[in-house]
PDB file of C-alpha atoms in Angstrom:
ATOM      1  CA  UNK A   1     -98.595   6.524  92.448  1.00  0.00           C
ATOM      2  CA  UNK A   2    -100.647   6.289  89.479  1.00  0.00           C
ATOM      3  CA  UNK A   3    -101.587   2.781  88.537  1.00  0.00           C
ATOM      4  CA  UNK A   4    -103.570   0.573  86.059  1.00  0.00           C
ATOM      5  CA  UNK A   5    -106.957  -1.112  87.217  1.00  0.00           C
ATOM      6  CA  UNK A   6    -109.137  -3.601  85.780  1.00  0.00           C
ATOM      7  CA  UNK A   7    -112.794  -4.637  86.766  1.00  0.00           C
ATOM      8  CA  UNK A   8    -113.791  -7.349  87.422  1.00  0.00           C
ATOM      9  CA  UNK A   9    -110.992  -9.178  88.642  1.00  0.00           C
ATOM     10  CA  UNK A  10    -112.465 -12.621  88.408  1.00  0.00           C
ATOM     11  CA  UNK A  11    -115.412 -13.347  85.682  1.00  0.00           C
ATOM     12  CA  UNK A  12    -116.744 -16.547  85.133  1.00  0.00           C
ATOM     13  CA  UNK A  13    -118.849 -17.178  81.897  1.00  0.00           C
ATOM     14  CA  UNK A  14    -120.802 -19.886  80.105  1.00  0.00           C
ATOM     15  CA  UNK A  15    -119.398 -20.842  76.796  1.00  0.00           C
ATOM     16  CA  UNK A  16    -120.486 -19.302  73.682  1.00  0.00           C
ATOM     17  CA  UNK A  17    -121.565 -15.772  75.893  1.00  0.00           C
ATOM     18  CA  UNK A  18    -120.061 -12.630  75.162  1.00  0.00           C
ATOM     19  CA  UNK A  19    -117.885 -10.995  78.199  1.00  0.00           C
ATOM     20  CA  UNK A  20    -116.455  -7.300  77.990  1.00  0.00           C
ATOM     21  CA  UNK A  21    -113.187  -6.560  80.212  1.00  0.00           C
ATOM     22  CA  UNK A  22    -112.358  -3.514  81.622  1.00  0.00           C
ATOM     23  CA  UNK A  23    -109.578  -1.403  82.432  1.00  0.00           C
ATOM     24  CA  UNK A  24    -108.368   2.025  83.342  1.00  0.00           C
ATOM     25  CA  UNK A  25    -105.120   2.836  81.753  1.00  0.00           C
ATOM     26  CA  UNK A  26    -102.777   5.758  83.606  1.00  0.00           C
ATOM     27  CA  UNK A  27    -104.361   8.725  82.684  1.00  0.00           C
ATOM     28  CA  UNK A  28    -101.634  10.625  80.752  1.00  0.00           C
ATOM     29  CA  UNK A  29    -100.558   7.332  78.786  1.00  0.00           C
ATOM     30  CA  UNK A  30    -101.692   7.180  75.169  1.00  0.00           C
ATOM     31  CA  UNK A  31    -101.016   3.557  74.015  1.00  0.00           C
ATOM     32  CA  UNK A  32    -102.775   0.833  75.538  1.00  0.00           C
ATOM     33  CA  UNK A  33    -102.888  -3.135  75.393  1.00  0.00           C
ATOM     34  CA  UNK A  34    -104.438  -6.162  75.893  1.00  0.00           C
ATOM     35  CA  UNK A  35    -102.068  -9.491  77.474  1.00  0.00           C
ATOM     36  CA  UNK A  36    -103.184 -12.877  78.056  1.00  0.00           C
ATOM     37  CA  UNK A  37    -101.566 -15.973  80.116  1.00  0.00           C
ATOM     38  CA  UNK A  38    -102.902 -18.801  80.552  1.00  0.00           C
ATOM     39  CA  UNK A  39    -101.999 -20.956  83.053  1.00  0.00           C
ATOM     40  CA  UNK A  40     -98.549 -22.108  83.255  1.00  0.00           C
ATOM     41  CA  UNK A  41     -97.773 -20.479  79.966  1.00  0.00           C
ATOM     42  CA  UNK A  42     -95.970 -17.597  79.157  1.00  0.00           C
ATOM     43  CA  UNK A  43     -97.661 -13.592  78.906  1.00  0.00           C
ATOM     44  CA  UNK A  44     -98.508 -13.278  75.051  1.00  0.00           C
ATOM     45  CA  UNK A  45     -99.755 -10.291  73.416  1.00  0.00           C
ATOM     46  CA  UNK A  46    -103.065  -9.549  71.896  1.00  0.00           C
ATOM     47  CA  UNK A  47    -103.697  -5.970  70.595  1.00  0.00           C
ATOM     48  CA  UNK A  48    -101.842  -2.846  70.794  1.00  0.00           C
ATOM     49  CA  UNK A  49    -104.051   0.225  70.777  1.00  0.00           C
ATOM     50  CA  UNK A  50    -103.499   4.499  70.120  1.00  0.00           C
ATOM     51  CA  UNK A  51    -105.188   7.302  68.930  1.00  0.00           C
ATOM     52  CA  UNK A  52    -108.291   5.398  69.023  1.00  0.00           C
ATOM     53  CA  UNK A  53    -107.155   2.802  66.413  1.00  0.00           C
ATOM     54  CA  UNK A  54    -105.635  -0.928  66.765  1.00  0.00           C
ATOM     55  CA  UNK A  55    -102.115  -0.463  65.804  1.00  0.00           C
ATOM     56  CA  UNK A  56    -100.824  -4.225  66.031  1.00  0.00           C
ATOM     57  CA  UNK A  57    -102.783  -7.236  66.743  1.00  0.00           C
ATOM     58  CA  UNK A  58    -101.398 -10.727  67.045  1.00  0.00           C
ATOM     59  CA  UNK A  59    -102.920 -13.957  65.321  1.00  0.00           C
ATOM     60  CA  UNK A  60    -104.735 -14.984  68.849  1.00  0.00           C
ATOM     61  CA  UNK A  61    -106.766 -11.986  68.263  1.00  0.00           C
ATOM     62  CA  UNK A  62    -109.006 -13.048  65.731  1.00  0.00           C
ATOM     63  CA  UNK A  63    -112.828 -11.944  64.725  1.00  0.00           C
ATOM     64  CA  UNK A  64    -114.362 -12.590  68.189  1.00  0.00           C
ATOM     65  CA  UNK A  65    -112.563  -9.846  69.908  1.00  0.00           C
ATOM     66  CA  UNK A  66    -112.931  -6.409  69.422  1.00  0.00           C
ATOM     67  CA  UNK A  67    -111.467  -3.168  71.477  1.00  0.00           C
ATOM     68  CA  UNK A  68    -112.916   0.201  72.249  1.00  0.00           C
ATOM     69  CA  UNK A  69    -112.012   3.066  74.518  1.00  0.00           C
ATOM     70  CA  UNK A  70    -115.402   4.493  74.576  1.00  0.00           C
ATOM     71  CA  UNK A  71    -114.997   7.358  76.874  1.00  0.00           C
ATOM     72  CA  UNK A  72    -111.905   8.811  77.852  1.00  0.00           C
ATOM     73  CA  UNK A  73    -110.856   6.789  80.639  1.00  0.00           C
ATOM     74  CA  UNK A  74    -111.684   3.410  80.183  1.00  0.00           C
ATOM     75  CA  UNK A  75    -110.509   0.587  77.511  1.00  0.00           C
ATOM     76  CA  UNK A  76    -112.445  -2.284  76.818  1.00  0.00           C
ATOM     77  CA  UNK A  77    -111.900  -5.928  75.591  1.00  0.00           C
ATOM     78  CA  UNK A  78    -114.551  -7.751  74.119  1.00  0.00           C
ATOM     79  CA  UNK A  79    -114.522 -11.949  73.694  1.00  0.00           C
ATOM     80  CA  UNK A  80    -118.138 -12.026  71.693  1.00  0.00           C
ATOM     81  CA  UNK A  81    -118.470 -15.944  71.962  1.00  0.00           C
ATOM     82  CA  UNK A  82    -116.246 -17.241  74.235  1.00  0.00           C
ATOM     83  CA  UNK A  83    -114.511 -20.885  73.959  1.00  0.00           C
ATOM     84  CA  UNK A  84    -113.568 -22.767  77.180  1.00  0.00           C
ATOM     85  CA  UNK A  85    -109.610 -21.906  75.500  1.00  0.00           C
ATOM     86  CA  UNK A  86    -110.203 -18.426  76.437  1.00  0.00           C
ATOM     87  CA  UNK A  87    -110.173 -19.100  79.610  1.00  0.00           C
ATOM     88  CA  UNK A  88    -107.177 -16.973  81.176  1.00  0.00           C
ATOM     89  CA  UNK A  89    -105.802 -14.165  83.064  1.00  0.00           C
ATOM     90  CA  UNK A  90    -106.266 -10.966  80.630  1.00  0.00           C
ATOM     91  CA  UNK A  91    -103.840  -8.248  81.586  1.00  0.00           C
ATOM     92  CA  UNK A  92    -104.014  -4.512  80.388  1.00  0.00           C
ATOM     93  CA  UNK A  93    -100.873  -2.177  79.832  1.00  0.00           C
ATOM     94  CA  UNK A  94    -100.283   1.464  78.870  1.00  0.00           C
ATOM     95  CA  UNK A  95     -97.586   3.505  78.617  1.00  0.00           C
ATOM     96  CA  UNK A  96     -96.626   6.905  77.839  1.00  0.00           C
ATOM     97  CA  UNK A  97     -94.112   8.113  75.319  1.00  0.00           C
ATOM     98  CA  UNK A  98     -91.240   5.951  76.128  1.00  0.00           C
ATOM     99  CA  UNK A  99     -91.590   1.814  76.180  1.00  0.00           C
ATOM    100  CA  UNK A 100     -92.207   1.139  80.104  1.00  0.00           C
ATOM    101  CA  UNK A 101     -95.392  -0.980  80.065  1.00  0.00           C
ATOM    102  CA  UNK A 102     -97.440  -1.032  83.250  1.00  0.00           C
ATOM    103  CA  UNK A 103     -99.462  -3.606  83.747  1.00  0.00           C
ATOM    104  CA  UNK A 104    -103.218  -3.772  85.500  1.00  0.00           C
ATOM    105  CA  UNK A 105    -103.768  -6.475  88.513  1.00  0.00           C
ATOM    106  CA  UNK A 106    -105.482  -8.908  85.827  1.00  0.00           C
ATOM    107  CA  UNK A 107    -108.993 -10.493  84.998  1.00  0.00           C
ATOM    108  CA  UNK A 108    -108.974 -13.939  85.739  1.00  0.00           C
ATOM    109  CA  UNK A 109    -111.651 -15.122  83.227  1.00  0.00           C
ATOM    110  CA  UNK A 110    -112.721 -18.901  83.593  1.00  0.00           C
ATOM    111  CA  UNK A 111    -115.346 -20.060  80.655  1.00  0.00           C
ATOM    112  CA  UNK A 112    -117.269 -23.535  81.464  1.00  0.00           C
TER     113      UNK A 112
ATOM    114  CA  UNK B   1     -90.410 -16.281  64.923  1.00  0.00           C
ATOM    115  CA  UNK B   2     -89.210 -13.602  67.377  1.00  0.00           C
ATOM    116  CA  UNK B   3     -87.937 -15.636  70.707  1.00  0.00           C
ATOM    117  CA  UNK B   4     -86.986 -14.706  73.861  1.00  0.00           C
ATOM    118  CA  UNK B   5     -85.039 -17.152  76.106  1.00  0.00           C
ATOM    119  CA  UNK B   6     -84.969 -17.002  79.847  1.00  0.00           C
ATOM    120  CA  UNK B   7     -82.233 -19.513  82.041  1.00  0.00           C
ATOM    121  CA  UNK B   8     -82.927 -21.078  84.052  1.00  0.00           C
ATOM    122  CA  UNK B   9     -86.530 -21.828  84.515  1.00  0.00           C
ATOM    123  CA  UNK B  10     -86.385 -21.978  88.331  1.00  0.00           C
ATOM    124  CA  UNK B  11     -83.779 -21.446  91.039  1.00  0.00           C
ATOM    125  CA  UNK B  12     -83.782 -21.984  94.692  1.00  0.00           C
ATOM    126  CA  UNK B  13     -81.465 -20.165  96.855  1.00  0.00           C
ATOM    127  CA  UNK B  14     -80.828 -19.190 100.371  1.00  0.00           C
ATOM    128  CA  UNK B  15     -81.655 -15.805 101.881  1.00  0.00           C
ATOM    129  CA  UNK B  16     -78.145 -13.717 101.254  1.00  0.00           C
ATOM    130  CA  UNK B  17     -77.056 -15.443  98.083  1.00  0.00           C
ATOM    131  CA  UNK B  18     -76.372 -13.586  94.847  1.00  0.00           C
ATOM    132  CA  UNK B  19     -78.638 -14.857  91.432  1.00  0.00           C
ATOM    133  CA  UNK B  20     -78.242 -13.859  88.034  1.00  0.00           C
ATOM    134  CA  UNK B  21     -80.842 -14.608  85.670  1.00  0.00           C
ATOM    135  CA  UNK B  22     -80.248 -14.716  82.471  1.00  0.00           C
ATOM    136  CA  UNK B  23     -82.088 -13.415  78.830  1.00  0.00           C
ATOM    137  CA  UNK B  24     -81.344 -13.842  75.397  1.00  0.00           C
ATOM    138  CA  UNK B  25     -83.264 -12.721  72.652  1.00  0.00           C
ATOM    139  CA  UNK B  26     -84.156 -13.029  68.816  1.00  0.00           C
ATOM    140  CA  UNK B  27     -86.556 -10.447  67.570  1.00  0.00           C
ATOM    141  CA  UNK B  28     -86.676  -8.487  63.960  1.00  0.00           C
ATOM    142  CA  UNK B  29     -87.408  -4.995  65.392  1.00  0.00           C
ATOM    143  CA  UNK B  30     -86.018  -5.014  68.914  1.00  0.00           C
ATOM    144  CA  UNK B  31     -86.632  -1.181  70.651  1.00  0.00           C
ATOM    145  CA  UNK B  32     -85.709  -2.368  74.289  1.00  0.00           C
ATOM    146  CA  UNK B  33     -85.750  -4.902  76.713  1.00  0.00           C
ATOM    147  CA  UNK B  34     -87.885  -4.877  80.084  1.00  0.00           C
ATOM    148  CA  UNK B  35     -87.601  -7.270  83.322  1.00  0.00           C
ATOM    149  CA  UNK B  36     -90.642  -7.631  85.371  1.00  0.00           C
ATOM    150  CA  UNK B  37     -91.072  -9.339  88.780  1.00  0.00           C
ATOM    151  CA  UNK B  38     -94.821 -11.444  88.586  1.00  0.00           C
ATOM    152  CA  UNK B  39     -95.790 -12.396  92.243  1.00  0.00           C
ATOM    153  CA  UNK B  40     -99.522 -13.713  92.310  1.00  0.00           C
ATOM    154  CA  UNK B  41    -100.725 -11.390  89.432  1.00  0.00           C
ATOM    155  CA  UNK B  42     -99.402  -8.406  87.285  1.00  0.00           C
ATOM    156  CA  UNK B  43     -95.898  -8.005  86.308  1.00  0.00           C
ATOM    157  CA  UNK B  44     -94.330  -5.436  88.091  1.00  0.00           C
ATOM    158  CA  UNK B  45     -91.984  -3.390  85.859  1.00  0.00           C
ATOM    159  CA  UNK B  46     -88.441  -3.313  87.255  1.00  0.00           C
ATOM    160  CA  UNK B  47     -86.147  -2.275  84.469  1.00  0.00           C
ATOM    161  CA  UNK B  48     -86.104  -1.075  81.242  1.00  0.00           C
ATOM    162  CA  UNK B  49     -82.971  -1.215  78.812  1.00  0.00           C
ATOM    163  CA  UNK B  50     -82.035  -0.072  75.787  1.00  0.00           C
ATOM    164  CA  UNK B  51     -78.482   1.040  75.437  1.00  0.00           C
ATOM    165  CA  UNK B  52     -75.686  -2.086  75.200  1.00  0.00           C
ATOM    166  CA  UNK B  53     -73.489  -1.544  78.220  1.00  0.00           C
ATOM    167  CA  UNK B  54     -75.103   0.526  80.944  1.00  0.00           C
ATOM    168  CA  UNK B  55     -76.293  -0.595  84.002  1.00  0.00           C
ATOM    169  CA  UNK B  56     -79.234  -0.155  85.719  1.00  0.00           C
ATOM    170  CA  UNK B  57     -79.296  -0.438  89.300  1.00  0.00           C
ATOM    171  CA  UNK B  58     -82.109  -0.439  92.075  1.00  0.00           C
ATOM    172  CA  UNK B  59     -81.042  -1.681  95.555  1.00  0.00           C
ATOM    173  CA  UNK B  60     -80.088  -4.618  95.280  1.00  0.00           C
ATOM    174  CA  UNK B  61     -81.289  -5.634  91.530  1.00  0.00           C
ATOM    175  CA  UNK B  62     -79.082  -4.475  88.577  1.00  0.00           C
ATOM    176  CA  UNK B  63     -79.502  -5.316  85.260  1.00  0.00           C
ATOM    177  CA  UNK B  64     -77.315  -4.755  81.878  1.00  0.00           C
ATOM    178  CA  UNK B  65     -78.162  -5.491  78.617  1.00  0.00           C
ATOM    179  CA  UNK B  66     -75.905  -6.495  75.415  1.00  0.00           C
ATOM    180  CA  UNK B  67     -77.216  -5.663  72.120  1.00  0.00           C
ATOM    181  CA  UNK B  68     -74.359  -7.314  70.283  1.00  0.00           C
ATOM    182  CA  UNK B  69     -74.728 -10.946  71.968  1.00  0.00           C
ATOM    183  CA  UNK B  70     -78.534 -10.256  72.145  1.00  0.00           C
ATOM    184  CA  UNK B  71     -78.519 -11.285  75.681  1.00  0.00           C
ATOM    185  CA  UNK B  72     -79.672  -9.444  79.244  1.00  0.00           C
ATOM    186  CA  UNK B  73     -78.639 -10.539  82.429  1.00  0.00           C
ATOM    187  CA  UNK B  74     -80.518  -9.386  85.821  1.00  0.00           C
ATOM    188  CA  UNK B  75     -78.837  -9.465  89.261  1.00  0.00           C
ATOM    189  CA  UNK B  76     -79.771 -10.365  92.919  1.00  0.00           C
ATOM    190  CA  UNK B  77     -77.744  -9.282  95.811  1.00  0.00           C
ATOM    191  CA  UNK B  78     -78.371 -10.541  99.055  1.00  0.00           C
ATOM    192  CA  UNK B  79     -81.398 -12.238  98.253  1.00  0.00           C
ATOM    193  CA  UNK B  80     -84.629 -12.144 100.926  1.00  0.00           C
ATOM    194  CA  UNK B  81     -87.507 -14.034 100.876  1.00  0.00           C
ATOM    195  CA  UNK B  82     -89.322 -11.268  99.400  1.00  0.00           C
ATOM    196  CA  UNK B  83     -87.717 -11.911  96.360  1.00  0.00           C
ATOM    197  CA  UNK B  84     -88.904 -15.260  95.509  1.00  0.00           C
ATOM    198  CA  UNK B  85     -91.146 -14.486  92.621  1.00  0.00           C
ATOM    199  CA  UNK B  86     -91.307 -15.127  88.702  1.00  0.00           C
ATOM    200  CA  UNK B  87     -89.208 -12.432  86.590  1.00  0.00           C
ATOM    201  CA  UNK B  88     -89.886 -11.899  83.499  1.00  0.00           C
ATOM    202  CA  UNK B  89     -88.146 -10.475  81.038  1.00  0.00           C
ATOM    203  CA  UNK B  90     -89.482  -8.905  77.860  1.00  0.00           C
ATOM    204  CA  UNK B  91     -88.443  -7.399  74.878  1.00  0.00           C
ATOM    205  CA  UNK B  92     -90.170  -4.073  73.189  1.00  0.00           C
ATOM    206  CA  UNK B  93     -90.648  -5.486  69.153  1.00  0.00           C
ATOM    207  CA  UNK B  94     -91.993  -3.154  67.703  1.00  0.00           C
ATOM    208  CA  UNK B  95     -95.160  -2.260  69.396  1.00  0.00           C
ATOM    209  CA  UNK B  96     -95.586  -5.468  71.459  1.00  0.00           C
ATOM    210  CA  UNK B  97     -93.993  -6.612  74.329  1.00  0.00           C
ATOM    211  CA  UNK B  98     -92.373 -10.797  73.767  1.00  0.00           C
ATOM    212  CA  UNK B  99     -92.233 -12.523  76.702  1.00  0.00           C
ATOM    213  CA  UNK B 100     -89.924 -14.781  77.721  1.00  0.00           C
ATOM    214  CA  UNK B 101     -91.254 -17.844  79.914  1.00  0.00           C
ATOM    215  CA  UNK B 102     -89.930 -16.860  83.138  1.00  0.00           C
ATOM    216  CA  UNK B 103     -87.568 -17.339  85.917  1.00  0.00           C
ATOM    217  CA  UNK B 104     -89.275 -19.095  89.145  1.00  0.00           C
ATOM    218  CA  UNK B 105     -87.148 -18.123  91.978  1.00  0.00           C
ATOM    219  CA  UNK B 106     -87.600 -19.100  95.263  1.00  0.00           C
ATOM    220  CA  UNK B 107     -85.056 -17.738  98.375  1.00  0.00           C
ATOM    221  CA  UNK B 108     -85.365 -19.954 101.686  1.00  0.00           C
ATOM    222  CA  UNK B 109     -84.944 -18.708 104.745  1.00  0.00           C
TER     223      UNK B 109
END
């Protein structure tokens, strides 16, 4: 069964470094997305992504992050200085025509 | 603000009890409404509903939705330890998924 991955799936970073997610949506989805949830707290969105533009992006996702599908498999998140408030579990999603998000196992990203 | 509500936060039950969580939701461009299961990482899509009054079923899980009350409720059957998990449920706004906080639920042998 097709699924989503994500490398790494634990990154630890100094604060104030610039760390770049990955993930590999389902191959014959077309909209992809970024999650977070931090500890404890609930799964909030960050950035909805298709046809190679951002189509929704929530206030959390402000100027330091940026997303790219530079080939056409993978989709990237970029934190370009991260704060130790970053740290959480960073989820990717795609889905095809229809609404059914699937999810990726998670990056665990700790910032110290 | 959109809002989603999950009830209650946690529940412990014995192995062959029946649960019902329950979701309500507020959100200004709702398109459908997903429950998840969330072991130790990545939500695991369960259901997805968008029609008031139809049930989905899988095993032992069903879920119906009411787009009148704004509310979802999602159904255990003979629980089993391997149900003890967080569900989630979520609701399709647009082009974003809002989660709700979560259900922990943990069945005891």
């Amino acid at each position: 069964e097709p699924e989503v991955t994500q490398t790494p799936s634990h990154q630890v970073t100094q604060m104030g470094q610039e760390v770049i997610l990955r993930c590999v949506p389902i191959s014959n989805h077309l909209y992809f997305y970024w999650y977070r949830q931090i500890l404890g707290q609930k799964v909030e969105f960050l950035v909805s992504f298709y046809n190679n533009e951002i189509s929704e992006k929530s206030e959390i996702f402000d100027d330091q992050f940026s997303v790219e599908r530079p080939d056409g498999s993978n989709f990237t998140l970029k934190i370009r200085s991260t704060k130790l408030e970053d740290s959480a579990m960073y989820f990717c999603a795609s889905t095809g025509i229809i609404y059914e998000q699937y999810f990726g196992p998670g990056t665990r990203l700790t910032v110290t | 603000e959109d809002k989603v509500v999950q009830s209650p936060l946690s529940l412990v039950v014995h192995e062959g009890d029946t649960v019902t969580l329950n979701c309500s939701y507020e959100v200004t461009n709702f398109r459908s409404l997903l429950w998840y299961k969330q072991e130790k990482k990545a939500p695991t899509f369960l259901f997805m509903l968008t029609s008031s009054g139809i049930e989905k079923k899988s095993g032992r899980l069903s879920s119906i939705l009411d787009k009148k009350e704004l509310f979802s409720i999602l159904n255990i059957t003979a629980t089993q330890t391997g149900d003890s998990a967080v569900y989630l449920c979520a609701v399709v706004n647009g082009n974003k998924l809002v989660f709700g906080a979560g259900t922990i639920l943990r069945v005891k042998s």
